[in-house]
Amino acid sequence: MVTAAVLGIGILGIEVPDGRPVFLVALAVHVGAGLTCVVSGALAATARKRPGRHPRAGTVYVCGLAVLFATATVLAVLRWSHDWHLFLIGCVAFGLGAAGWWIRRHRWRNWLRWHGAAMPGSYIALLTGFYVDNGPQLPLWNRLPHWSFWFLPAAVGIPLTWRALVGNHALAPQRRSATGDADVPPSP
């Protein structure tokens, strides 16, 4: 028997599929973490790739992504038959984000291209999860076919990522720095 607490509720015109307190608290934290990721990810992406705003915003992004993944796990467990696919998208987003952060920290050979592909890939997965889950309720997006929620973030994000990798010389042949610690793009 389904109790009234499990039935969906409407909040600000958006249908929330579960009214249980655990779900609602996890969802509130999830939304806050998602907004943090969207803003910090955009700041990191638009910042010059040097010490300062880029790594600070990237660190905030990865921390927000960890919270987002934890809450997504709770939400998916509570509604597994409906949300398992969102959990898988969350695994991809968190996995790529964590790998990109780790690669930047350890700076192995060709680290710039790996970091520069993993972090935007994480952001694309983040936006894909958002649109797959919420697209049908968003103005204008609700007019698009369902498959577009899965592919539009990648269709926009992959060319932008390619442009950034080329612009930051991440795809150019690498050489060792004077200290031998990291790969450095060739001088122009």
GROMACS .gro file of C-alpha atoms in nm:
model
  188
    1MET     CA    1   0.000   0.000   0.000
    2VAL     CA    2   0.133   0.346  -0.092
    3THR     CA    3   0.110   0.600   0.186
    4ALA     CA    4   0.037   0.969   0.132
    5ALA     CA    5   0.395   1.058   0.234
    6VAL     CA    6   0.537   0.875  -0.069
    7LEU     CA    7   0.309   1.049  -0.317
    8GLY     CA    8   0.455   1.335  -0.513
    9ILE     CA    9   0.403   1.697  -0.418
   10GLY     CA   10   0.430   2.024  -0.606
   11ILE     CA   11   0.685   2.286  -0.499
   12LEU     CA   12   0.691   2.618  -0.686
   13GLY     CA   13   0.514   2.457  -0.979
   14ILE     CA   14   0.763   2.170  -1.006
   15GLU     CA   15   0.643   1.817  -0.943
   16VAL     CA   16   0.854   1.649  -0.672
   17PRO     CA   17   0.801   1.273  -0.705
   18ASP     CA   18   0.835   1.183  -0.336
   19GLY     CA   19   0.709   1.362  -0.026
   20ARG     CA   20   0.901   1.168   0.240
   21PRO     CA   21   1.110   1.391   0.469
   22VAL     CA   22   1.437   1.205   0.397
   23PHE     CA   23   1.381   1.252   0.025
   24LEU     CA   24   1.295   1.621   0.063
   25VAL     CA   25   1.601   1.698   0.279
   26ALA     CA   26   1.832   1.508   0.042
   27LEU     CA   27   1.671   1.689  -0.252
   28ALA     CA   28   1.720   2.032  -0.090
   29VAL     CA   29   2.091   1.962  -0.029
   30HIS     CA   30   2.117   1.814  -0.379
   31VAL     CA   31   1.973   2.127  -0.542
   32GLY     CA   32   2.212   2.350  -0.344
   33ALA     CA   33   2.510   2.136  -0.442
   34GLY     CA   34   2.395   2.131  -0.804
   35LEU     CA   35   2.373   2.510  -0.816
   36THR     CA   36   2.719   2.533  -0.659
   37CYS     CA   37   2.855   2.299  -0.927
   38VAL     CA   38   2.692   2.487  -1.215
   39VAL     CA   39   2.826   2.825  -1.098
   40SER     CA   40   3.174   2.709  -0.992
   41GLY     CA   41   3.212   2.494  -1.304
   42ALA     CA   42   3.123   2.788  -1.526
   43LEU     CA   43   3.368   3.011  -1.336
   44ALA     CA   44   3.647   2.754  -1.374
   45ALA     CA   45   3.571   2.706  -1.742
   46THR     CA   46   3.578   3.079  -1.819
   47ALA     CA   47   3.880   3.164  -1.601
   48ARG     CA   48   4.232   3.191  -1.737
   49LYS     CA   49   4.411   2.863  -1.683
   50ARG     CA   50   4.662   2.974  -1.422
   51PRO     CA   51   4.684   2.994  -1.041
   52GLY     CA   52   4.395   3.184  -0.887
   53ARG     CA   53   4.032   3.169  -0.992
   54HIS     CA   54   4.055   2.859  -1.212
   55PRO     CA   55   4.191   2.612  -0.952
   56ARG     CA   56   3.985   2.766  -0.669
   57ALA     CA   57   3.662   2.738  -0.868
   58GLY     CA   58   3.762   2.387  -0.979
   59THR     CA   59   3.814   2.278  -0.619
   60VAL     CA   60   3.473   2.419  -0.521
   61TYR     CA   61   3.325   2.234  -0.821
   62VAL     CA   62   3.475   1.899  -0.716
   63CYS     CA   63   3.364   1.945  -0.352
   64GLY     CA   64   3.014   2.036  -0.466
   65LEU     CA   65   3.020   1.737  -0.700
   66ALA     CA   66   3.103   1.506  -0.407
   67VAL     CA   67   2.800   1.636  -0.215
   68LEU     CA   68   2.587   1.615  -0.530
   69PHE     CA   69   2.693   1.253  -0.585
   70ALA     CA   70   2.625   1.159  -0.221
   71THR     CA   71   2.276   1.308  -0.230
   72ALA     CA   72   2.209   1.160  -0.576
   73THR     CA   73   2.293   0.821  -0.429
   74VAL     CA   74   2.040   0.872  -0.147
   75LEU     CA   75   1.773   0.994  -0.390
   76ALA     CA   76   1.834   0.704  -0.628
   77VAL     CA   77   1.821   0.444  -0.352
   78LEU     CA   78   1.486   0.583  -0.234
   79ARG     CA   79   1.341   0.561  -0.588
   80TRP     CA   80   1.570   0.308  -0.757
   81SER     CA   81   1.328   0.182  -1.021
   82HIS     CA   82   1.271   0.540  -1.143
   83ASP     CA   83   1.615   0.696  -1.087
   84TRP     CA   84   1.880   0.428  -1.148
   85HIS     CA   85   1.979   0.595  -1.476
   86LEU     CA   86   2.035   0.926  -1.294
   87PHE     CA   87   2.261   0.744  -1.049
   88LEU     CA   88   2.470   0.614  -1.342
   89ILE     CA   89   2.497   0.969  -1.484
   90GLY     CA   90   2.606   1.085  -1.137
   91CYS     CA   91   2.874   0.813  -1.129
   92VAL     CA   92   3.011   0.938  -1.461
   93ALA     CA   93   3.003   1.304  -1.353
   94PHE     CA   94   3.171   1.237  -1.019
   95GLY     CA   95   3.419   0.989  -1.164
   96LEU     CA   96   3.535   1.230  -1.436
   97GLY     CA   97   3.546   1.524  -1.194
   98ALA     CA   98   3.748   1.334  -0.935
   99ALA     CA   99   3.983   1.200  -1.203
  100GLY     CA  100   4.032   1.548  -1.350
  101TRP     CA  101   4.111   1.692  -1.007
  102TRP     CA  102   4.353   1.405  -0.928
  103ILE     CA  103   4.527   1.437  -1.265
  104ARG     CA  104   4.579   1.810  -1.206
  105ARG     CA  105   4.725   1.741  -0.863
  106HIS     CA  106   4.971   1.473  -0.985
  107ARG     CA  107   5.056   1.622  -1.326
  108TRP     CA  108   5.156   1.305  -1.501
  109ARG     CA  109   5.269   1.308  -1.865
  110ASN     CA  110   5.014   1.487  -2.087
  111TRP     CA  111   4.819   1.580  -1.775
  112LEU     CA  112   4.681   1.897  -1.936
  113ARG     CA  113   4.488   1.715  -2.207
  114TRP     CA  114   4.352   1.456  -1.962
  115HIS     CA  115   4.250   1.719  -1.707
  116GLY     CA  116   4.110   1.936  -1.987
  117ALA     CA  117   3.892   1.651  -2.110
  118ALA     CA  118   3.784   1.501  -1.776
  119MET     CA  119   3.659   1.820  -1.611
  120PRO     CA  120   3.441   1.937  -1.901
  121GLY     CA  121   3.320   1.579  -1.945
  122SER     CA  122   3.209   1.589  -1.583
  123TYR     CA  123   3.027   1.918  -1.640
  124ILE     CA  124   2.855   1.778  -1.951
  125ALA     CA  125   2.740   1.474  -1.751
  126LEU     CA  126   2.618   1.705  -1.472
  127LEU     CA  127   2.405   1.905  -1.716
  128THR     CA  128   2.284   1.588  -1.889
  129GLY     CA  129   2.156   1.452  -1.558
  130PHE     CA  130   1.980   1.780  -1.484
  131TYR     CA  131   1.809   1.798  -1.822
  132VAL     CA  132   1.714   1.429  -1.834
  133ASP     CA  133   1.548   1.465  -1.494
  134ASN     CA  134   1.403   1.816  -1.523
  135GLY     CA  135   1.379   1.895  -1.895
  136PRO     CA  136   1.017   1.783  -1.930
  137GLN     CA  137   0.916   2.040  -1.664
  138LEU     CA  138   1.120   2.336  -1.793
  139PRO     CA  139   0.968   2.602  -2.018
  140LEU     CA  140   1.081   2.564  -2.381
  141TRP     CA  141   1.276   2.247  -2.295
  142ASN     CA  142   0.942   2.071  -2.242
  143ARG     CA  143   0.878   2.112  -2.617
  144LEU     CA  144   1.190   1.914  -2.713
  145PRO     CA  145   1.189   1.539  -2.770
  146HIS     CA  146   1.315   1.333  -2.476
  147TRP     CA  147   1.628   1.213  -2.660
  148SER     CA  148   1.749   1.575  -2.686
  149PHE     CA  149   1.791   1.594  -2.307
  150TRP     CA  150   2.049   1.316  -2.339
  151PHE     CA  151   2.243   1.463  -2.633
  152LEU     CA  152   2.221   1.843  -2.633
  153PRO     CA  153   2.467   1.901  -2.344
  154ALA     CA  154   2.728   1.690  -2.525
  155ALA     CA  155   2.649   1.846  -2.863
  156VAL     CA  156   2.727   2.189  -2.717
  157GLY     CA  157   2.996   2.086  -2.467
  158ILE     CA  158   3.222   1.870  -2.684
  159PRO     CA  159   3.299   2.138  -2.947
  160LEU     CA  160   3.359   2.394  -2.671
  161THR     CA  161   3.592   2.150  -2.495
  162TRP     CA  162   3.781   2.084  -2.818
  163ARG     CA  163   3.819   2.458  -2.876
  164ALA     CA  164   3.950   2.508  -2.521
  165LEU     CA  165   4.197   2.220  -2.552
  166VAL     CA  166   4.331   2.359  -2.880
  167GLY     CA  167   4.337   2.715  -2.744
  168ASN     CA  168   4.530   2.610  -2.434
  169HIS     CA  169   4.775   2.400  -2.639
  170ALA     CA  170   4.668   2.085  -2.456
  171LEU     CA  171   4.664   1.888  -2.781
  172ALA     CA  172   5.005   2.012  -2.897
  173PRO     CA  173   5.313   1.792  -2.854
  174GLN     CA  174   5.437   1.826  -2.497
  175ARG     CA  175   5.791   1.888  -2.369
  176ARG     CA  176   5.941   1.858  -2.024
  177SER     CA  177   5.980   2.170  -1.813
  178ALA     CA  178   6.322   2.271  -1.682
  179THR     CA  179   6.242   2.101  -1.350
  180GLY     CA  180   6.116   1.788  -1.523
  181ASP     CA  181   5.805   1.789  -1.304
  182ALA     CA  182   5.535   1.855  -1.558
  183ASP     CA  183   5.462   1.869  -1.925
  184VAL     CA  184   5.454   2.217  -2.068
  185PRO     CA  185   5.301   2.320  -2.401
  186PRO     CA  186   5.558   2.428  -2.658
  187SER     CA  187   5.637   2.797  -2.681
  188PRO     CA  188   5.453   2.977  -2.963
   0.00000   0.00000   0.00000
